[in-house]
mmCIF file of C-alpha atoms in Angstrom:
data_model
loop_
_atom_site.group_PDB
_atom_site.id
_atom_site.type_symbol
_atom_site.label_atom_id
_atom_site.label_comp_id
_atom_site.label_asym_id
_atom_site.label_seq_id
_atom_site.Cartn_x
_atom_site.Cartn_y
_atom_site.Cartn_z
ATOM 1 C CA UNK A 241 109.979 116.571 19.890
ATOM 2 C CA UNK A 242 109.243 113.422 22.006
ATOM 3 C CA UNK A 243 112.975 112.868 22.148
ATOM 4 C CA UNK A 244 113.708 116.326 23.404
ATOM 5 C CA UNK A 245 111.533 115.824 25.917
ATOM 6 C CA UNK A 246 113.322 112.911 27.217
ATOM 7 C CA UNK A 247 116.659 113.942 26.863
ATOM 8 C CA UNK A 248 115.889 117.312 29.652
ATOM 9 C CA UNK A 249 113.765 115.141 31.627
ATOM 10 C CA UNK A 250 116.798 112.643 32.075
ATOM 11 C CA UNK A 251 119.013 116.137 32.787
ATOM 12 C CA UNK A 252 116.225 116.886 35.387
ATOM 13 C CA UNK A 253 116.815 113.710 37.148
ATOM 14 C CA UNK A 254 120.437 113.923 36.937
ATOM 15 C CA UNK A 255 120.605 117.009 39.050
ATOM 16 C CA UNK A 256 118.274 116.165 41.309
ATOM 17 C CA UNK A 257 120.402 113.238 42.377
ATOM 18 C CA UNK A 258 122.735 114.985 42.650
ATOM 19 C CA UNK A 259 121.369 117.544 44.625
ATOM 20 C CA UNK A 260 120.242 115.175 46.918
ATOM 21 C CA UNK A 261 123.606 113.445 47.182
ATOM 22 C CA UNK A 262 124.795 116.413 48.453
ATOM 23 C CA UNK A 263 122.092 117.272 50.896
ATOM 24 C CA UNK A 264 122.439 113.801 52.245
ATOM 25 C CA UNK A 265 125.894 114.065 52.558
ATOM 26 C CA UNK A 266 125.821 117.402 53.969
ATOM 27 C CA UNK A 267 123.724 115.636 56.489
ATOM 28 C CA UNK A 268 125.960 113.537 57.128
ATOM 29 C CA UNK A 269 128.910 115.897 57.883
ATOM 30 C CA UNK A 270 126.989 117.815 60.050
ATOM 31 C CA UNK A 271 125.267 115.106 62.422
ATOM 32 C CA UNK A 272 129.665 113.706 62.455
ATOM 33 C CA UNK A 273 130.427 117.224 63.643
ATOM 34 C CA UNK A 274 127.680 117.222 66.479
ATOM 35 C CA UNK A 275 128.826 113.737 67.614
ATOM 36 C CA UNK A 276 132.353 114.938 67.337
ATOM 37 C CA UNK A 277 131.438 117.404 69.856
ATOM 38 C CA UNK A 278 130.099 115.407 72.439
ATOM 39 C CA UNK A 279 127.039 117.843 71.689
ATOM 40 C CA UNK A 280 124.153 116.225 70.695
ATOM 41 C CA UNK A 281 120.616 115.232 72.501
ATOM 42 C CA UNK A 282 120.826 111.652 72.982
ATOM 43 C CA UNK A 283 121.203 109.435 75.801
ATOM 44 C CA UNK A 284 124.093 107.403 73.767
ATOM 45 C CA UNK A 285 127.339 108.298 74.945
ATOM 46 C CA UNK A 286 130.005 109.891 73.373
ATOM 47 C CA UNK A 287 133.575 108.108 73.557
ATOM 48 C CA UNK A 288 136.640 110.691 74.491
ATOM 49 C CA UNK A 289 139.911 109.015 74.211
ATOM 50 C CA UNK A 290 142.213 110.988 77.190
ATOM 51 C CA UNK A 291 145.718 110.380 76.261
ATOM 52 C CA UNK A 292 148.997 111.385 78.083
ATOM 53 C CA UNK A 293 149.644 114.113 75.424
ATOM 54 C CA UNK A 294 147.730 117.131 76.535
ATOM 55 C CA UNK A 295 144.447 117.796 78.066
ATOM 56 C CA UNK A 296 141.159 118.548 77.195
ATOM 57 C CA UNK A 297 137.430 119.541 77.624
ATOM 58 C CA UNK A 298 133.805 119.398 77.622
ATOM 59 C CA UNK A 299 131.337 121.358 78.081
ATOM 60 C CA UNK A 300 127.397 122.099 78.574
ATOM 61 C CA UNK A 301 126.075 123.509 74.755
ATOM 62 C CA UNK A 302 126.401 127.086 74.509
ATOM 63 C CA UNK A 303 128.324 127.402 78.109
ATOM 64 C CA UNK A 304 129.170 130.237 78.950
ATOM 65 C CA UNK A 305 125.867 131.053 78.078
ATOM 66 C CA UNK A 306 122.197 129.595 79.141
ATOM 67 C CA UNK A 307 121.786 125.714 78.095
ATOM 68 C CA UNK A 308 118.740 124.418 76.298
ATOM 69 C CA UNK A 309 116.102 122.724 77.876
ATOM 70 C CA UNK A 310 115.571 119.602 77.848
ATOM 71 C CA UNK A 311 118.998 117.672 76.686
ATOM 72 C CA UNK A 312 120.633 114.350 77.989
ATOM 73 C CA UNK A 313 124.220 114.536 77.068
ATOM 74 C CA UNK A 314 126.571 111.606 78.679
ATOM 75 C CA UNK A 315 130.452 111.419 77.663
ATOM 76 C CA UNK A 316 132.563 108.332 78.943
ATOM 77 C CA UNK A 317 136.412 109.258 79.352
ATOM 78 C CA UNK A 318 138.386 106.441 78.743
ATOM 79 C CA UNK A 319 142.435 106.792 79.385
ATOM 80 C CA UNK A 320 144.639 105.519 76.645
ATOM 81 C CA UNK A 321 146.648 103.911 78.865
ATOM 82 C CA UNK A 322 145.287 101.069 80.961
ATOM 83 C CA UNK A 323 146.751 101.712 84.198
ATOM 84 C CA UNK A 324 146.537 105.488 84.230
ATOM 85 C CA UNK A 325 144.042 107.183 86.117
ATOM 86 C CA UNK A 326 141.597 110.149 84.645
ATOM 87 C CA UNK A 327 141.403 113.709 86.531
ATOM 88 C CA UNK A 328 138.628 116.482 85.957
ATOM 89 C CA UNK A 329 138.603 119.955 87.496
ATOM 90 C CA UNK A 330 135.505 122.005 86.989
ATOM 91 C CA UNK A 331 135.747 125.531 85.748
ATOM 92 C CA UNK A 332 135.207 128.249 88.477
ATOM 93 C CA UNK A 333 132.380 129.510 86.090
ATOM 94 C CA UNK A 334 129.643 127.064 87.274
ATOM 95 C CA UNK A 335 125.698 127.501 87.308
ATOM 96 C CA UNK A 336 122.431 125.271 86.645
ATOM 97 C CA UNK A 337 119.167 125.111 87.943
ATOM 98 C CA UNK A 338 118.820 125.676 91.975
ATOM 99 C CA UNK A 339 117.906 122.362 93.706
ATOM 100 C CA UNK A 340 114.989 121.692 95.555
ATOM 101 C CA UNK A 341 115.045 120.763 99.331
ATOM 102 C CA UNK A 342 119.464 120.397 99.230
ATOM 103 C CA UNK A 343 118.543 117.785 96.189
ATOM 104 C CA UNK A 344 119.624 117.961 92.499
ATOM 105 C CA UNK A 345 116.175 116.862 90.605
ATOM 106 C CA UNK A 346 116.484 119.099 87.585
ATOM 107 C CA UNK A 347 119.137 120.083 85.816
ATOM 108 C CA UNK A 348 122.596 118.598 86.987
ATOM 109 C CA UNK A 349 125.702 117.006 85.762
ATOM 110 C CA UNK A 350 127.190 113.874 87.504
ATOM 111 C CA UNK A 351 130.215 111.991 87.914
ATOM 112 C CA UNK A 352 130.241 107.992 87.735
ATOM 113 C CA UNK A 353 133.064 105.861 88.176
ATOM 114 C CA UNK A 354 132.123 103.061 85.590
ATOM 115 C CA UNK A 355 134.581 100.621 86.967
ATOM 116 C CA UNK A 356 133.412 100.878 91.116
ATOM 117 C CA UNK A 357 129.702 102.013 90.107
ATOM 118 C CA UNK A 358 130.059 104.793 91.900
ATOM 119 C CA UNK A 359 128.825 107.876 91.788
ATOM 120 C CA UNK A 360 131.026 110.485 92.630
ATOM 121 C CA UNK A 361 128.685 113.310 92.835
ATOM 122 C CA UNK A 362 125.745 115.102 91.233
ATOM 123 C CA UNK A 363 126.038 119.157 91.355
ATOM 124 C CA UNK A 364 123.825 121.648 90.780
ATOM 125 C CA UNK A 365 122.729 125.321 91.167
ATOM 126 C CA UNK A 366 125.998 127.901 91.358
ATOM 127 C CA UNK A 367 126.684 128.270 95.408
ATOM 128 C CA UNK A 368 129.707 126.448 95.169
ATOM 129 C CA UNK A 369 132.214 125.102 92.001
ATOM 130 C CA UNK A 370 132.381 121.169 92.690
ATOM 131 C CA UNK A 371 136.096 119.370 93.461
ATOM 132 C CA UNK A 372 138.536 117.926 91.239
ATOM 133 C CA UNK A 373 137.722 114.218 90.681
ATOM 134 C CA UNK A 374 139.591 111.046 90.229
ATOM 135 C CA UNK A 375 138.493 107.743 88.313
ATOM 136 C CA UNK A 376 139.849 104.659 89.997
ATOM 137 C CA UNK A 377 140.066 103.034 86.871
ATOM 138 C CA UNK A 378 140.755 104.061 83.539
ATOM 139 C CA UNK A 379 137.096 105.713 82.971
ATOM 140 C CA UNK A 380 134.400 108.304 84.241
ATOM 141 C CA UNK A 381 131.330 108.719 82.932
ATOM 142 C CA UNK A 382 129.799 112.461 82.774
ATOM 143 C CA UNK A 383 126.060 112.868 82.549
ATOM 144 C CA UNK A 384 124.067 116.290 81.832
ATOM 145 C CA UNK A 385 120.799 116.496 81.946
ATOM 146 C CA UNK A 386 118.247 119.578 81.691
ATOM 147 C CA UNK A 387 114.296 119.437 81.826
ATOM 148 C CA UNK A 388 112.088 121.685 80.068
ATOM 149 C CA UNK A 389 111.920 124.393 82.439
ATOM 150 C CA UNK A 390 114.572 127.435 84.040
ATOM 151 C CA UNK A 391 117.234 126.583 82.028
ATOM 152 C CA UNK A 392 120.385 128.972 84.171
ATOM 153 C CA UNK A 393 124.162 129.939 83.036
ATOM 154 C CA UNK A 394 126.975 129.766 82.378
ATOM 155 C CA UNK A 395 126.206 125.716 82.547
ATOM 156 C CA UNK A 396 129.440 123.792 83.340
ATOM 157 C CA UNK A 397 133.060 123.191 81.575
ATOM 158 C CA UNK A 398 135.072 120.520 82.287
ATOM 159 C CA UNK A 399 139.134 119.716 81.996
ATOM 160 C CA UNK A 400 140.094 116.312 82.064
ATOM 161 C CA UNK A 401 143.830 115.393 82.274
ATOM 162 C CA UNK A 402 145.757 111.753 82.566
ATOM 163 C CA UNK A 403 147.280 111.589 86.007
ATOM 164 C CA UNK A 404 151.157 109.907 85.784
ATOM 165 C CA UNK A 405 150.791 106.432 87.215
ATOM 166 C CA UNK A 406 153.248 107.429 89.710
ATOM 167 C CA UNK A 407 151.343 110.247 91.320
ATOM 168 C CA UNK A 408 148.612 108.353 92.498
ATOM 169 C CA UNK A 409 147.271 108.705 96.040
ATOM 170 C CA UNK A 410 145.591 106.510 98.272
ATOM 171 C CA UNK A 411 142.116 107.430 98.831
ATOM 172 C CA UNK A 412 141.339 108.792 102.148
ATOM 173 C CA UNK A 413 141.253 106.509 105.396
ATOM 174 C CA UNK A 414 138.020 106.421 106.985
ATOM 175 C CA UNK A 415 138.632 108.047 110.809
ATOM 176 C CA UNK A 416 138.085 104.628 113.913
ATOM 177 C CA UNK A 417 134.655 104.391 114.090
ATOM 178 C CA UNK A 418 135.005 106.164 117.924
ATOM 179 C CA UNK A 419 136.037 109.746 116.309
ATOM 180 C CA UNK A 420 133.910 109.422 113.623
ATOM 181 C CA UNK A 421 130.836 108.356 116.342
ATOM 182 C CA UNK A 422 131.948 111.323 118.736
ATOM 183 C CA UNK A 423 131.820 114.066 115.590
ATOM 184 C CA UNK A 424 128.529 112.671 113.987
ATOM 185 C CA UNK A 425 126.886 112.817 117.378
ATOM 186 C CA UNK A 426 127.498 116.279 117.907
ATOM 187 C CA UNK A 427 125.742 117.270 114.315
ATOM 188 C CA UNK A 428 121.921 118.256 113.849
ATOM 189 C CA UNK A 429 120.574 116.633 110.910
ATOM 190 C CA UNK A 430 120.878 113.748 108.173
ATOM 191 C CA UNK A 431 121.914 116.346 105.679
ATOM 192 C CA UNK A 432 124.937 117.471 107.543
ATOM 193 C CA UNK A 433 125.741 113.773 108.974
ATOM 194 C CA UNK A 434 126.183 112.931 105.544
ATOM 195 C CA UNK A 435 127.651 116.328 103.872
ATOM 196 C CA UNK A 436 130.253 115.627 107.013
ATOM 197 C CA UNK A 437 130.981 112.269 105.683
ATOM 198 C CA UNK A 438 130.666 112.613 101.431
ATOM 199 C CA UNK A 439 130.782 116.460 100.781
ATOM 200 C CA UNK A 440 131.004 115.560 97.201
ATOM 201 C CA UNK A 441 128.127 113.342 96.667
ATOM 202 C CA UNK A 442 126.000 114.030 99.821
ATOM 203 C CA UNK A 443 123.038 114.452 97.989
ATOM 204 C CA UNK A 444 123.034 111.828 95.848
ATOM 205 C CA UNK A 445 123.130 109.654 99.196
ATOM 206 C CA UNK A 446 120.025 111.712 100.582
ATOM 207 C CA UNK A 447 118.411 110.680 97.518
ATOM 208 C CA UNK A 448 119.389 106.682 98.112
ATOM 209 C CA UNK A 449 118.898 106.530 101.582
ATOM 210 C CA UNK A 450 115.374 107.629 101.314
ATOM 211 C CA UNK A 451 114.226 105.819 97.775
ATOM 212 C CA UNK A 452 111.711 103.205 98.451
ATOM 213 C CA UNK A 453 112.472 99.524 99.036
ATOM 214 C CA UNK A 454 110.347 96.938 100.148
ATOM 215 C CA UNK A 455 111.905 96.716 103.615
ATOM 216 C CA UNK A 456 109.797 97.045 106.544
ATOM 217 C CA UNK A 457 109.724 100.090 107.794
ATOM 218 C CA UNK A 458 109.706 101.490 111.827
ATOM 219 C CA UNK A 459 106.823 101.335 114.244
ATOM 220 C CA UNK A 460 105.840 104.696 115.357
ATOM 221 C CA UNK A 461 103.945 104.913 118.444
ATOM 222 C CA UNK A 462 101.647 107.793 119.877
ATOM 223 C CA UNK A 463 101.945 108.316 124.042
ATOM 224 C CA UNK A 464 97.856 108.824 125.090
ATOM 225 C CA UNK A 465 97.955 111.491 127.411
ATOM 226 C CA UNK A 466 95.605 111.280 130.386
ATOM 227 C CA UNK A 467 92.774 112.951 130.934
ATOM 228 C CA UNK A 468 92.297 114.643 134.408
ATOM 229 C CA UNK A 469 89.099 114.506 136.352
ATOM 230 C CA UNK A 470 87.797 116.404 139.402
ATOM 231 C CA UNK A 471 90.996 116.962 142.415
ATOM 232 C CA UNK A 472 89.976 115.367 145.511
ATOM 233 C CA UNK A 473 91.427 113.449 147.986
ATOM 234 C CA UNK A 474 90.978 110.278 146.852
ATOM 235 C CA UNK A 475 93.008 111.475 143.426
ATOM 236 C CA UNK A 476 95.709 113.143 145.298
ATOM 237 C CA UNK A 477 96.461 109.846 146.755
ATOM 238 C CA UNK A 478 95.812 107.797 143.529
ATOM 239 C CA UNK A 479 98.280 110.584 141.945
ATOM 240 C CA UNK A 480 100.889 109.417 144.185
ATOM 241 C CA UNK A 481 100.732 105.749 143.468
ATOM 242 C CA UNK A 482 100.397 106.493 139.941
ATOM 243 C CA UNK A 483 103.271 109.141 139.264
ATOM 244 C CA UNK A 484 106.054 108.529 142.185
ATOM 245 C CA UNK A 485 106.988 105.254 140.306
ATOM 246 C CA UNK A 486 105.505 105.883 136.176
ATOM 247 C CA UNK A 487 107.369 105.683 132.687
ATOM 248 C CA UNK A 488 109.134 108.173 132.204
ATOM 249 C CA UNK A 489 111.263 109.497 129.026
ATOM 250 C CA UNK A 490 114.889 108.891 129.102
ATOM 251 C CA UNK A 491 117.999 109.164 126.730
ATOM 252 C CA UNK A 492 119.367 106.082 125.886
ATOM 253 C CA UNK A 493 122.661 105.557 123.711
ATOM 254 C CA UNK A 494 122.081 102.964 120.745
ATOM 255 C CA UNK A 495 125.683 102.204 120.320
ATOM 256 C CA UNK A 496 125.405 100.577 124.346
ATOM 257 C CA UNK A 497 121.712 99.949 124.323
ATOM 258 C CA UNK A 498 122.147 96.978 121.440
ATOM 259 C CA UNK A 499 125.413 96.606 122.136
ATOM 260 C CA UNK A 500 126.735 97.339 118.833
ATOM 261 C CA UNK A 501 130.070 98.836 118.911
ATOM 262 C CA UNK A 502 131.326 98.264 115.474
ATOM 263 C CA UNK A 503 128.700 100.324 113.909
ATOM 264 C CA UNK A 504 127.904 104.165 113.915
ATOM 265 C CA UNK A 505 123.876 104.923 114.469
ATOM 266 C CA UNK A 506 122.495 108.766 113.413
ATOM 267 C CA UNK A 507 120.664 109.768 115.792
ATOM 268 C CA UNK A 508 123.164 108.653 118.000
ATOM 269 C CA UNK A 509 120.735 108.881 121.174
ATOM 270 C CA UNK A 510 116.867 108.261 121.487
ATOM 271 C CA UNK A 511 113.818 108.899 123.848
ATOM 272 C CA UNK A 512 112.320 105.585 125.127
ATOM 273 C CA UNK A 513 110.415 105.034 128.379
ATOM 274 C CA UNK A 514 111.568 103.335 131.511
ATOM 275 C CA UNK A 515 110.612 103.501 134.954
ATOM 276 C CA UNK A 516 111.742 106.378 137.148
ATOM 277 C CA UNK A 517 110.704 108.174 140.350
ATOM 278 C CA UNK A 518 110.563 107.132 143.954
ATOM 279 C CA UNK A 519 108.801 104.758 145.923
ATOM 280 C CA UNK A 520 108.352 106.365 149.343
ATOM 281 C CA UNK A 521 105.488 105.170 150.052
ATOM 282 C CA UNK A 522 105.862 101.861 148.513
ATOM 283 C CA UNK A 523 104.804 99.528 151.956
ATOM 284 C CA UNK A 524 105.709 100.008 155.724
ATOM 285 C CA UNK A 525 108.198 99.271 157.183
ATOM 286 C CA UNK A 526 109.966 98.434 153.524
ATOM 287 C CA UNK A 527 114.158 99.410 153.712
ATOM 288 C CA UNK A 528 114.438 98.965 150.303
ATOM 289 C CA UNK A 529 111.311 99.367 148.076
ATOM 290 C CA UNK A 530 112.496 100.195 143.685
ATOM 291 C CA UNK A 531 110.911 101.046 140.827
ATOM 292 C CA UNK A 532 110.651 98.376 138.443
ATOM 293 C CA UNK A 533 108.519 97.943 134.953
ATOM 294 C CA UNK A 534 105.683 95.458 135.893
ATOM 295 C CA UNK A 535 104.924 95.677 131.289
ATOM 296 C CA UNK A 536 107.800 95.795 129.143
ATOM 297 C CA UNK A 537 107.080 95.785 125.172
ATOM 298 C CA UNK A 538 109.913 95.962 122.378
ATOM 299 C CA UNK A 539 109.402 99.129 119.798
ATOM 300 C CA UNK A 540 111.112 100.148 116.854
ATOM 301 C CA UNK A 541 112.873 103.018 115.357
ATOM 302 C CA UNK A 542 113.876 104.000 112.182
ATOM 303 C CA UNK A 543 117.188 105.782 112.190
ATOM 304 C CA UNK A 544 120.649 106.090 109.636
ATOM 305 C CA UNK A 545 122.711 103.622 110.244
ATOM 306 C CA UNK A 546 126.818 103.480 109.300
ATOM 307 C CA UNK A 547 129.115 100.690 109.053
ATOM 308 C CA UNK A 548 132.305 99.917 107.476
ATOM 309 C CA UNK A 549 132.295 98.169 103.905
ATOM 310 C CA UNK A 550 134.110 95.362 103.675
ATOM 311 C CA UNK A 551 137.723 95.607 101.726
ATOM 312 C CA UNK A 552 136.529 99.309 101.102
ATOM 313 C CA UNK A 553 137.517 102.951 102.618
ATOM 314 C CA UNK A 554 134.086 104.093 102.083
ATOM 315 C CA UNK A 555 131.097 104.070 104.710
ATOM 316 C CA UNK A 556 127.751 101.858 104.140
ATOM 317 C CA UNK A 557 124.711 103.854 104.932
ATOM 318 C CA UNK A 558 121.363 102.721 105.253
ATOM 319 C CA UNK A 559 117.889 103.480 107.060
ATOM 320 C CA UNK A 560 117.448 100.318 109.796
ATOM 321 C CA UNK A 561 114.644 99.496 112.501
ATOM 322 C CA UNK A 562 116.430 98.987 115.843
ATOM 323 C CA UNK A 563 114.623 97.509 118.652
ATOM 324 C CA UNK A 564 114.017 99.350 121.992
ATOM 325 C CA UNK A 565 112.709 98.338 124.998
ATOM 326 C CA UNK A 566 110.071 100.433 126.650
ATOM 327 C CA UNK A 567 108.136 100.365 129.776
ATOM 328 C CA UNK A 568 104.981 100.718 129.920
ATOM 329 C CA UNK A 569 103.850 100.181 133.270
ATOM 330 C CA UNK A 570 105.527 100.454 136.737
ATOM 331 C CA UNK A 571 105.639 99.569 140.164
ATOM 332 C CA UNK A 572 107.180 100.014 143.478
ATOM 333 C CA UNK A 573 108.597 96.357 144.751
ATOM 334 C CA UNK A 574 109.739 95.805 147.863
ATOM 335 C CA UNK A 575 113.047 94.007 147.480
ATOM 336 C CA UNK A 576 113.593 93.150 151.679
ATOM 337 C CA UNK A 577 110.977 93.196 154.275
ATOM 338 C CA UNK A 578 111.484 93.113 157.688
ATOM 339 C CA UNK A 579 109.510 91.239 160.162
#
């Protein structure tokens, strides 16, 4: 009896080895196929070979379809060859989560070139399909990302191809910096100075230019406005000594102001205060009495800043305090007096 007992209990064993085996296994196979796929939340990327043979693609899970929530997915195309360049070209059927304020902060996918650290662009909502890219190495990295709320669709596919060696292009020349100066002037706000000058990735350069560092930051400076008392004669005449010759607002250019030429400054203009108005009744007999600042002090803006990179086509952009002058008091000085 006791050795029956053993021999089905051994049996029992037996299968359920085997049975686990085969779950474990079937595990196995099925976390492979996921990775195979590219499809898989984890911040780990996926290697895709691109080789000259044919093309191929990747895609947000379930696309055409809504995407789940919260899922990092990251794929890094890397050309078999190891002078060829990689191309992708987004499918016309694009959609994720709207950003907020111009700014992709929720769900997006985005382009880096691994080898210049660039990144190429970050897209979002489904106003517009983004624009064929183009590695300028042998690799691009391609990051989704989703949080846990309004998950959209269709999501995103993407064909990558291997571009002949022959066929490739220069990148685009950066217009002198007087055309580009005259055409940035003439825009309205940061966001379309620099959709102007990187439609692609605009917004992930709104999102650089304004991430804190531990540079100083600009001066503001409030104008008190004067209070008014009771009109009499005496204050008519103290009006005229105070306002014929005062600070007054004018437009200066940056690019003249400081003297900087070789740089392109957004705003390209700003308000400071200099001395204005007329001295009529600066002093008898007086042939030629001016207005001149009698208190001068140095204040400073904050404003977007552009400048070539060296030994690159692209533009540097960053937030820089420039110093103005401003006047803040004035007075009328007689320059000759006659006897």
């Amino acid at each position: 009896m006791i050795q029956l007992l053993l021999v089905l209990l051994a049996s029992s064993l037996q299968q359920h080895g085997v049975e686990a085996e085969s779950s474990h296994i079937s595990k196995l196979h099925h976390s492979a196929a996921k990775e195979q796929n590219g499809v898989q939340e984890s911040q780990h990327e996926k290697m895709v070979s691109v080789s000259a043979e044919g093309e191929g693609e990747l895609h947000s899970p379930n696309f055409p379809r809504v995407y789940p929530r919260s899922t990092m997915l990251v794929w890094r195309l890397v050309a078999a060859n190891e002078n060829a360049r990689i191309q992708i070209t987004f499918d016309q059927r694009f959609g994720l989560e709207d950003p907020e304020d111009g700014i992709c902060k929720y769900d997006f996918v985005e382009v880096e070139d691994p080898v210049s650290g660039a990144v190429l662009g970050r897209w979002c909502g489904s106003q517009s399909v983004p624009g064929p890219q183009v590695s300028s190495g042998r690799q691009l990295r391609i990051r989704f990302s989703s949080d846990e709320y309004f998950p959209s669709e269709p999501g995103f596919s993407i064909r990558y191809t291997l571009l002949p060696q022959h066929s490739e292009a220069p990148a685009p020349a950066v217009p002198p910096v007087e055309v580009l100066s005259e055409a940035v002037s003439q825009l309205g706000t940061v966001e379309e100075v620099l959709r102007y000058l990187e439609p692609e990735r605009w917004q992930r350069d709104m999102e650089d230019l304004y991430k804190p560092t531990w540079h100083l930051l600009g001066k503001s400076f409030i104008q008190q406005r004067k209070s008014r008392g009771i009109v009499d004669l005496n204050l008519l005449r103290e009006e005229v000594r105070l306002y014929s010759c005062t600070p007054r607002n004018f437009s200066v250019s940056l690019r003249e102001e400081l003297r900087r030429t070789d740089v392109i400054f957004w705003p390209s203009c700003l308000l400071v205060q200099r001395c204005g108005g007329n001295c009529a009744c600066c002093a008898h007999r007086c042939h030629d009495c001016q207005c001149q600042p009698t208190r001068v002090a140095k204040k400073y803006h904050e404003v977007l800043m552009l400048r070539h990179r060296p030994g690159s086509r692209g533009l540097q952009k960053t937030l820089t305090d420039v110093p103005l002058e401003h006047h803040e008091e004035c007075g009328c000085v007689c320059k000759d007096d006659s006897d």
